[in-house]
Structures are given as structure tokens and as C-alpha cells.
PDB file of C-alpha atoms in Angstrom:
ATOM      1  CA  UNK A 129      16.479 -21.028  -3.601  1.00 66.00           C
ATOM      2  CA  UNK A 130      14.931 -20.240  -0.093  1.00 84.00           C
ATOM      3  CA  UNK A 131      10.855 -19.934  -0.513  1.00 88.00           C
ATOM      4  CA  UNK A 132       8.663 -17.934   2.065  1.00 94.00           C
ATOM      5  CA  UNK A 133       5.762 -19.258   3.131  1.00 96.00           C
ATOM      6  CA  UNK A 134       3.320 -17.919   5.289  1.00 97.00           C
ATOM      7  CA  UNK A 135       0.745 -20.314   7.134  1.00 97.00           C
ATOM      8  CA  UNK A 136      -2.788 -19.583   8.619  1.00 97.00           C
ATOM      9  CA  UNK A 137      -5.535 -21.373  10.109  1.00 95.00           C
ATOM     10  CA  UNK A 138      -8.746 -21.459  12.228  1.00 90.00           C
ATOM     11  CA  UNK A 139      -9.657 -18.336  10.090  1.00 94.00           C
ATOM     12  CA  UNK A 140     -13.396 -18.944  10.535  1.00 89.00           C
ATOM     13  CA  UNK A 141     -14.898 -16.813   8.521  1.00 91.00           C
ATOM     14  CA  UNK A 142     -12.976 -13.854   9.729  1.00 90.00           C
ATOM     15  CA  UNK A 143     -10.170 -13.853   7.117  1.00 93.00           C
ATOM     16  CA  UNK A 144     -10.650 -10.598   6.072  1.00 93.00           C
ATOM     17  CA  UNK A 145      -8.852  -8.977   9.235  1.00 94.00           C
ATOM     18  CA  UNK A 146      -6.016 -10.616   8.225  1.00 94.00           C
ATOM     19  CA  UNK A 147      -3.439  -8.368   6.964  1.00 94.00           C
ATOM     20  CA  UNK A 148      -1.158 -11.285   4.970  1.00 95.00           C
ATOM     21  CA  UNK A 149       1.576  -9.966   3.620  1.00 93.00           C
ATOM     22  CA  UNK A 150       2.060  -9.545  -0.141  1.00 83.00           C
ATOM     23  CA  UNK A 151       5.931 -10.547  -0.360  1.00 92.00           C
ATOM     24  CA  UNK A 152       5.612 -14.163   0.433  1.00 95.00           C
ATOM     25  CA  UNK A 153       6.003 -16.663  -2.203  1.00 96.00           C
ATOM     26  CA  UNK A 154       3.648 -19.767  -0.946  1.00 97.00           C
ATOM     27  CA  UNK A 155       0.654 -19.247   1.286  1.00 97.00           C
ATOM     28  CA  UNK A 156      -0.983 -22.649   3.279  1.00 98.00           C
ATOM     29  CA  UNK A 157      -4.551 -22.665   4.909  1.00 97.00           C
ATOM     30  CA  UNK A 158      -4.480 -25.524   7.262  1.00 97.00           C
ATOM     31  CA  UNK A 159      -8.220 -25.696   7.376  1.00 92.00           C
ATOM     32  CA  UNK A 160     -10.936 -24.061   8.803  1.00 92.00           C
ATOM     33  CA  UNK A 161     -11.715 -21.067   6.823  1.00 92.00           C
ATOM     34  CA  UNK A 162     -15.899 -21.468   7.219  1.00 91.00           C
ATOM     35  CA  UNK A 163     -17.555 -22.274  10.363  1.00 81.00           C
ATOM     36  CA  UNK A 164     -21.312 -23.579  10.249  1.00 79.00           C
ATOM     37  CA  UNK A 165     -21.709 -27.071  10.542  1.00 79.00           C
ATOM     38  CA  UNK A 166     -25.397 -26.854   8.177  1.00 83.00           C
ATOM     39  CA  UNK A 167     -23.576 -27.254   4.471  1.00 78.00           C
ATOM     40  CA  UNK A 168     -26.003 -24.545   3.256  1.00 81.00           C
ATOM     41  CA  UNK A 169     -25.224 -21.948   5.425  1.00 85.00           C
ATOM     42  CA  UNK A 170     -21.723 -22.756   5.116  1.00 84.00           C
ATOM     43  CA  UNK A 171     -21.402 -22.918   1.387  1.00 89.00           C
ATOM     44  CA  UNK A 172     -21.389 -18.869   1.080  1.00 90.00           C
ATOM     45  CA  UNK A 173     -18.852 -18.413   4.128  1.00 92.00           C
ATOM     46  CA  UNK A 174     -16.710 -21.241   2.063  1.00 92.00           C
ATOM     47  CA  UNK A 175     -17.443 -18.913  -1.421  1.00 93.00           C
ATOM     48  CA  UNK A 176     -16.483 -16.111  -0.063  1.00 95.00           C
ATOM     49  CA  UNK A 177     -13.242 -17.372   1.494  1.00 95.00           C
ATOM     50  CA  UNK A 178     -12.398 -19.005  -1.789  1.00 96.00           C
ATOM     51  CA  UNK A 179     -12.908 -15.202  -3.553  1.00 97.00           C
ATOM     52  CA  UNK A 180     -10.684 -13.603  -0.861  1.00 97.00           C
ATOM     53  CA  UNK A 181      -7.857 -16.579  -0.987  1.00 97.00           C
ATOM     54  CA  UNK A 182      -7.842 -16.156  -4.424  1.00 97.00           C
ATOM     55  CA  UNK A 183      -7.562 -12.830  -5.215  1.00 96.00           C
ATOM     56  CA  UNK A 184      -4.142 -12.281  -2.782  1.00 96.00           C
ATOM     57  CA  UNK A 185      -1.310 -11.739  -4.464  1.00 95.00           C
ATOM     58  CA  UNK A 186       0.572 -14.977  -4.189  1.00 96.00           C
ATOM     59  CA  UNK A 187       1.766 -17.231  -6.996  1.00 96.00           C
ATOM     60  CA  UNK A 188       1.157 -20.195  -4.609  1.00 98.00           C
ATOM     61  CA  UNK A 189      -2.237 -20.721  -2.634  1.00 98.00           C
ATOM     62  CA  UNK A 190      -2.200 -24.278  -0.932  1.00 98.00           C
ATOM     63  CA  UNK A 191      -5.465 -25.323   0.867  1.00 97.00           C
ATOM     64  CA  UNK A 192      -6.954 -28.428   2.739  1.00 97.00           C
ATOM     65  CA  UNK A 193     -10.363 -28.410   4.345  1.00 94.00           C
ATOM     66  CA  UNK A 194     -10.411 -28.909   8.359  1.00 93.00           C
ATOM     67  CA  UNK A 195     -13.195 -30.132  10.466  1.00 88.00           C
ATOM     68  CA  UNK A 196     -15.700 -26.985  10.134  1.00 84.00           C
ATOM     69  CA  UNK A 197     -15.888 -27.261   6.272  1.00 88.00           C
ATOM     70  CA  UNK A 198     -18.756 -28.739   5.397  1.00 83.00           C
ATOM     71  CA  UNK A 199     -18.917 -27.494   2.099  1.00 79.00           C
ATOM     72  CA  UNK A 200     -15.993 -28.830   1.255  1.00 82.00           C
ATOM     73  CA  UNK A 201     -17.358 -32.197   2.333  1.00 80.00           C
ATOM     74  CA  UNK A 202     -20.673 -32.947   1.100  1.00 75.00           C
ATOM     75  CA  UNK A 203     -20.294 -30.518  -2.004  1.00 80.00           C
ATOM     76  CA  UNK A 204     -16.311 -32.066  -3.105  1.00 80.00           C
ATOM     77  CA  UNK A 205     -16.764 -31.512  -6.776  1.00 86.00           C
ATOM     78  CA  UNK A 206     -17.956 -28.530  -7.226  1.00 87.00           C
ATOM     79  CA  UNK A 207     -15.892 -26.913  -4.274  1.00 89.00           C
ATOM     80  CA  UNK A 208     -12.444 -28.043  -6.309  1.00 91.00           C
ATOM     81  CA  UNK A 209     -14.215 -26.621  -9.460  1.00 93.00           C
ATOM     82  CA  UNK A 210     -14.090 -23.063  -7.480  1.00 93.00           C
ATOM     83  CA  UNK A 211     -10.577 -23.632  -6.373  1.00 95.00           C
ATOM     84  CA  UNK A 212      -9.483 -24.121  -9.804  1.00 95.00           C
ATOM     85  CA  UNK A 213     -11.308 -21.231 -10.825  1.00 95.00           C
ATOM     86  CA  UNK A 214      -9.723 -18.924  -8.050  1.00 96.00           C
ATOM     87  CA  UNK A 215      -5.902 -20.518  -8.684  1.00 96.00           C
ATOM     88  CA  UNK A 216      -5.650 -22.205  -5.143  1.00 97.00           C
ATOM     89  CA  UNK A 217      -4.287 -25.883  -4.880  1.00 98.00           C
ATOM     90  CA  UNK A 218      -6.381 -27.726  -2.795  1.00 96.00           C
ATOM     91  CA  UNK A 219      -5.201 -31.018  -1.009  1.00 97.00           C
ATOM     92  CA  UNK A 220      -7.563 -33.781   0.417  1.00 95.00           C
ATOM     93  CA  UNK A 221      -4.916 -36.422   0.883  1.00 96.00           C
ATOM     94  CA  UNK A 222      -2.583 -35.759  -1.555  1.00 97.00           C
ATOM     95  CA  UNK A 223       0.901 -34.171  -2.771  1.00 98.00           C
ATOM     96  CA  UNK A 224       1.702 -31.266  -5.134  1.00 98.00           C
ATOM     97  CA  UNK A 225       5.388 -30.275  -6.110  1.00 97.00           C
ATOM     98  CA  UNK A 226       6.043 -26.746  -6.014  1.00 96.00           C
ATOM     99  CA  UNK A 227       9.054 -25.513  -7.674  1.00 93.00           C
ATOM    100  CA  UNK A 228      11.136 -28.801  -5.822  1.00 94.00           C
ATOM    101  CA  UNK A 229       9.114 -28.807  -2.642  1.00 96.00           C
ATOM    102  CA  UNK A 230       7.102 -31.002  -2.476  1.00 98.00           C
ATOM    103  CA  UNK A 231       4.050 -30.656  -0.082  1.00 98.00           C
ATOM    104  CA  UNK A 232       1.412 -32.893   1.133  1.00 98.00           C
ATOM    105  CA  UNK A 233      -2.915 -32.402   2.599  1.00 98.00           C
ATOM    106  CA  UNK A 234      -4.959 -33.952   4.138  1.00 97.00           C
ATOM    107  CA  UNK A 235      -7.566 -32.259   6.643  1.00 96.00           C
ATOM    108  CA  UNK A 236      -8.154 -35.562   8.382  1.00 94.00           C
ATOM    109  CA  UNK A 237      -8.485 -35.222  12.063  1.00 90.00           C
ATOM    110  CA  UNK A 238      -9.093 -38.046  15.165  1.00 86.00           C
ATOM    111  CA  UNK A 239     -12.724 -37.865  16.414  1.00 84.00           C
ATOM    112  CA  UNK A 240     -13.115 -34.835  18.868  1.00 74.00           C
ATOM    113  CA  UNK A 241     -16.903 -33.971  18.428  1.00 74.00           C
ATOM    114  CA  UNK A 242     -19.346 -34.014  15.909  1.00 80.00           C
ATOM    115  CA  UNK A 243     -18.053 -32.726  12.801  1.00 82.00           C
ATOM    116  CA  UNK A 244     -16.271 -33.847   9.103  1.00 82.00           C
ATOM    117  CA  UNK A 245     -12.796 -35.265   8.237  1.00 85.00           C
ATOM    118  CA  UNK A 246     -12.740 -37.079  11.541  1.00 86.00           C
ATOM    119  CA  UNK A 247     -11.293 -40.778  11.680  1.00 90.00           C
ATOM    120  CA  UNK A 248     -11.249 -42.963  14.509  1.00 91.00           C
ATOM    121  CA  UNK A 249      -7.925 -43.344  15.998  1.00 88.00           C
ATOM    122  CA  UNK A 250      -7.192 -46.542  15.277  1.00 92.00           C
ATOM    123  CA  UNK A 251      -8.006 -45.536  11.744  1.00 94.00           C
ATOM    124  CA  UNK A 252      -5.876 -42.915  11.508  1.00 93.00           C
ATOM    125  CA  UNK A 253      -2.713 -45.127  11.055  1.00 94.00           C
ATOM    126  CA  UNK A 254      -3.318 -46.249   7.392  1.00 95.00           C
ATOM    127  CA  UNK A 255      -4.279 -42.683   6.222  1.00 95.00           C
ATOM    128  CA  UNK A 256      -0.839 -41.184   8.079  1.00 96.00           C
ATOM    129  CA  UNK A 257       1.198 -44.447   6.018  1.00 97.00           C
ATOM    130  CA  UNK A 258       0.244 -42.871   2.631  1.00 97.00           C
ATOM    131  CA  UNK A 259       1.636 -39.963   3.216  1.00 98.00           C
ATOM    132  CA  UNK A 260       5.157 -40.246   0.634  1.00 98.00           C
ATOM    133  CA  UNK A 261       8.040 -40.374   2.319  1.00 97.00           C
ATOM    134  CA  UNK A 262       9.694 -37.754   0.333  1.00 97.00           C
ATOM    135  CA  UNK A 263       7.453 -35.565   1.693  1.00 98.00           C
ATOM    136  CA  UNK A 264       9.273 -31.889   2.359  1.00 97.00           C
ATOM    137  CA  UNK A 265       6.121 -30.275   4.237  1.00 98.00           C
ATOM    138  CA  UNK A 266       3.118 -31.806   6.078  1.00 98.00           C
ATOM    139  CA  UNK A 267       0.106 -29.675   6.075  1.00 98.00           C
ATOM    140  CA  UNK A 268      -2.425 -30.808   8.416  1.00 97.00           C
ATOM    141  CA  UNK A 269      -5.524 -30.016  10.136  1.00 93.00           C
ATOM    142  CA  UNK A 270      -4.724 -31.494  13.714  1.00 91.00           C
ATOM    143  CA  UNK A 271      -1.954 -31.633  15.521  1.00 94.00           C
ATOM    144  CA  UNK A 272       0.549 -34.715  15.958  1.00 93.00           C
ATOM    145  CA  UNK A 273       0.408 -36.141  19.985  1.00 91.00           C
ATOM    146  CA  UNK A 274       1.632 -33.801  22.375  1.00 84.00           C
ATOM    147  CA  UNK A 275       2.210 -30.500  20.156  1.00 83.00           C
ATOM    148  CA  UNK A 276       0.033 -27.939  20.939  1.00 83.00           C
ATOM    149  CA  UNK A 277      -2.603 -29.711  21.228  1.00 76.00           C
ATOM    150  CA  UNK A 278      -3.835 -29.123  24.656  1.00 77.00           C
ATOM    151  CA  UNK A 279      -7.293 -29.080  24.896  1.00 81.00           C
ATOM    152  CA  UNK A 280     -10.832 -29.134  26.755  1.00 81.00           C
ATOM    153  CA  UNK A 281     -12.242 -32.264  25.668  1.00 74.00           C
ATOM    154  CA  UNK A 282     -16.532 -32.661  25.001  1.00 73.00           C
ATOM    155  CA  UNK A 283     -16.821 -33.476  28.861  1.00 79.00           C
ATOM    156  CA  UNK A 284     -14.634 -30.139  29.548  1.00 83.00           C
ATOM    157  CA  UNK A 285     -11.821 -31.967  31.004  1.00 84.00           C
ATOM    158  CA  UNK A 286      -8.290 -30.994  29.590  1.00 85.00           C
ATOM    159  CA  UNK A 287      -6.333 -33.459  27.560  1.00 81.00           C
ATOM    160  CA  UNK A 288      -4.087 -34.101  24.693  1.00 83.00           C
ATOM    161  CA  UNK A 289      -5.526 -34.678  21.904  1.00 80.00           C
ATOM    162  CA  UNK A 290      -3.323 -34.404  19.106  1.00 85.00           C
ATOM    163  CA  UNK A 291      -3.159 -37.458  16.357  1.00 91.00           C
ATOM    164  CA  UNK A 292      -0.310 -40.349  18.279  1.00 93.00           C
ATOM    165  CA  UNK A 293      -0.341 -42.190  14.914  1.00 95.00           C
ATOM    166  CA  UNK A 294       0.661 -39.110  13.183  1.00 96.00           C
ATOM    167  CA  UNK A 295       2.943 -38.100  15.766  1.00 96.00           C
ATOM    168  CA  UNK A 296       4.777 -41.452  14.898  1.00 96.00           C
ATOM    169  CA  UNK A 297       4.398 -41.300  11.272  1.00 96.00           C
ATOM    170  CA  UNK A 298       6.360 -38.044  11.790  1.00 96.00           C
ATOM    171  CA  UNK A 299       9.169 -39.081  14.391  1.00 94.00           C
ATOM    172  CA  UNK A 300       9.742 -42.794  12.679  1.00 95.00           C
ATOM    173  CA  UNK A 301       8.935 -42.547   8.749  1.00 96.00           C
ATOM    174  CA  UNK A 302       8.767 -38.637   7.194  1.00 97.00           C
ATOM    175  CA  UNK A 303      11.712 -36.947   6.885  1.00 95.00           C
ATOM    176  CA  UNK A 304      10.106 -33.202   7.061  1.00 97.00           C
ATOM    177  CA  UNK A 305      11.316 -30.036   6.692  1.00 96.00           C
ATOM    178  CA  UNK A 306       8.098 -28.507   8.432  1.00 95.00           C
ATOM    179  CA  UNK A 307       4.296 -29.840   9.256  1.00 97.00           C
ATOM    180  CA  UNK A 308       2.075 -26.973   9.881  1.00 97.00           C
ATOM    181  CA  UNK A 309      -1.647 -27.618  11.711  1.00 95.00           C
ATOM    182  CA  UNK A 310      -4.187 -25.743  13.699  1.00 92.00           C
ATOM    183  CA  UNK A 311      -7.726 -26.832  15.091  1.00 84.00           C
ATOM    184  CA  UNK A 312      -6.960 -26.601  18.805  1.00 77.00           C
ATOM    185  CA  UNK A 313      -8.043 -23.716  20.211  1.00 71.00           C
ATOM    186  CA  UNK A 314     -10.789 -22.585  22.450  1.00 62.00           C
ATOM    187  CA  UNK A 315     -12.550 -19.614  21.759  1.00 49.00           C
TER     188      UNK A 315
END
């Protein structure tokens, strides 16, 4: 049986402006649901999002963090408790199976500025090698290299800033049905 999946990303605290359909089976948010770099300012943003997301009338709610989600990074165990309270499946480099569909989520992105969940590009291949080969849907915060990843660098130059190691794992090792991401936006 096919599942209706609705994907959102990079809502940065504006989630309540969305009109999310209710006739879907799974909603997936691929990070940056909050905005502030400071964990104490980020906490109320994150908790407001969780309350909104948890109250959606959708059976399965999948969530990963993004580079702006400071509260998830600094207060990981507390954040996971809130997710459980709101019946949200939070994935942090792990897989869940929903009615036969295997979904893996990771917040990691290549270093691009000074934010959270970022790793040196030379270390990301080890992260992506942990993705099980039987994954159907991959949820990551940042894109593979060359796919919707054109952005301005911190120096102001246009560049393809996606992850080459992620792209190589997708093309050479994984047999995904879907790869969902966000992260790249210039406003």
C-alpha cells in the first residue's frame, strides 16, 4: 500500500503559517524548525514547534534537526523526551521502520559557517557509511553535491555546497526510493 508523505524543511519558527493537509500518512521535517544560535533563545522556539508538530492530525511524524536547532544539540536527552511526549519520531543518525518503510535520518551537514551538526567534509563519508543499505527514505538536512545546492559561501561566492560523500553513497551504495533535504536557502 502506498503512503502519502508530506515533506517540509527550514521553517525557522514560521511553521504555524503552513497549511498542512490532513489526508497524509507521514509528515517529515528535515531540520531547521527553529532559528536562534543561542540555546536559551532557541528552547522556546523548539518547544513551540514540537507542540504544533505533535498536534498535527497525522499518524506518523518524523523529525531530524538542522544546523539552526541549537536546543536539540545542547539538550539532546531533554529534547528526545519532548518528542516522545508529542508522539514525534526523532531520528539522529538512526533508522525507523514504519509499516515496512525504512526511514533513516541524520542532521549532519558539511561545515558551512559556524552552526550545529556540522562536520568537516573529510569526516562525513564515515557518517554516511552508517546508513543501512536497506534504507527506503533518507532524510538529511543538507543536500548531496550538485542537487539543489547552489548557494553563496560565507565569502559571498556562488558555489555548489552540497556533500560529495553523501552523493557518492546515494549513487554507489544505497538504493533509495527517496532522499529528502532542505538547508539551502539565501533568505
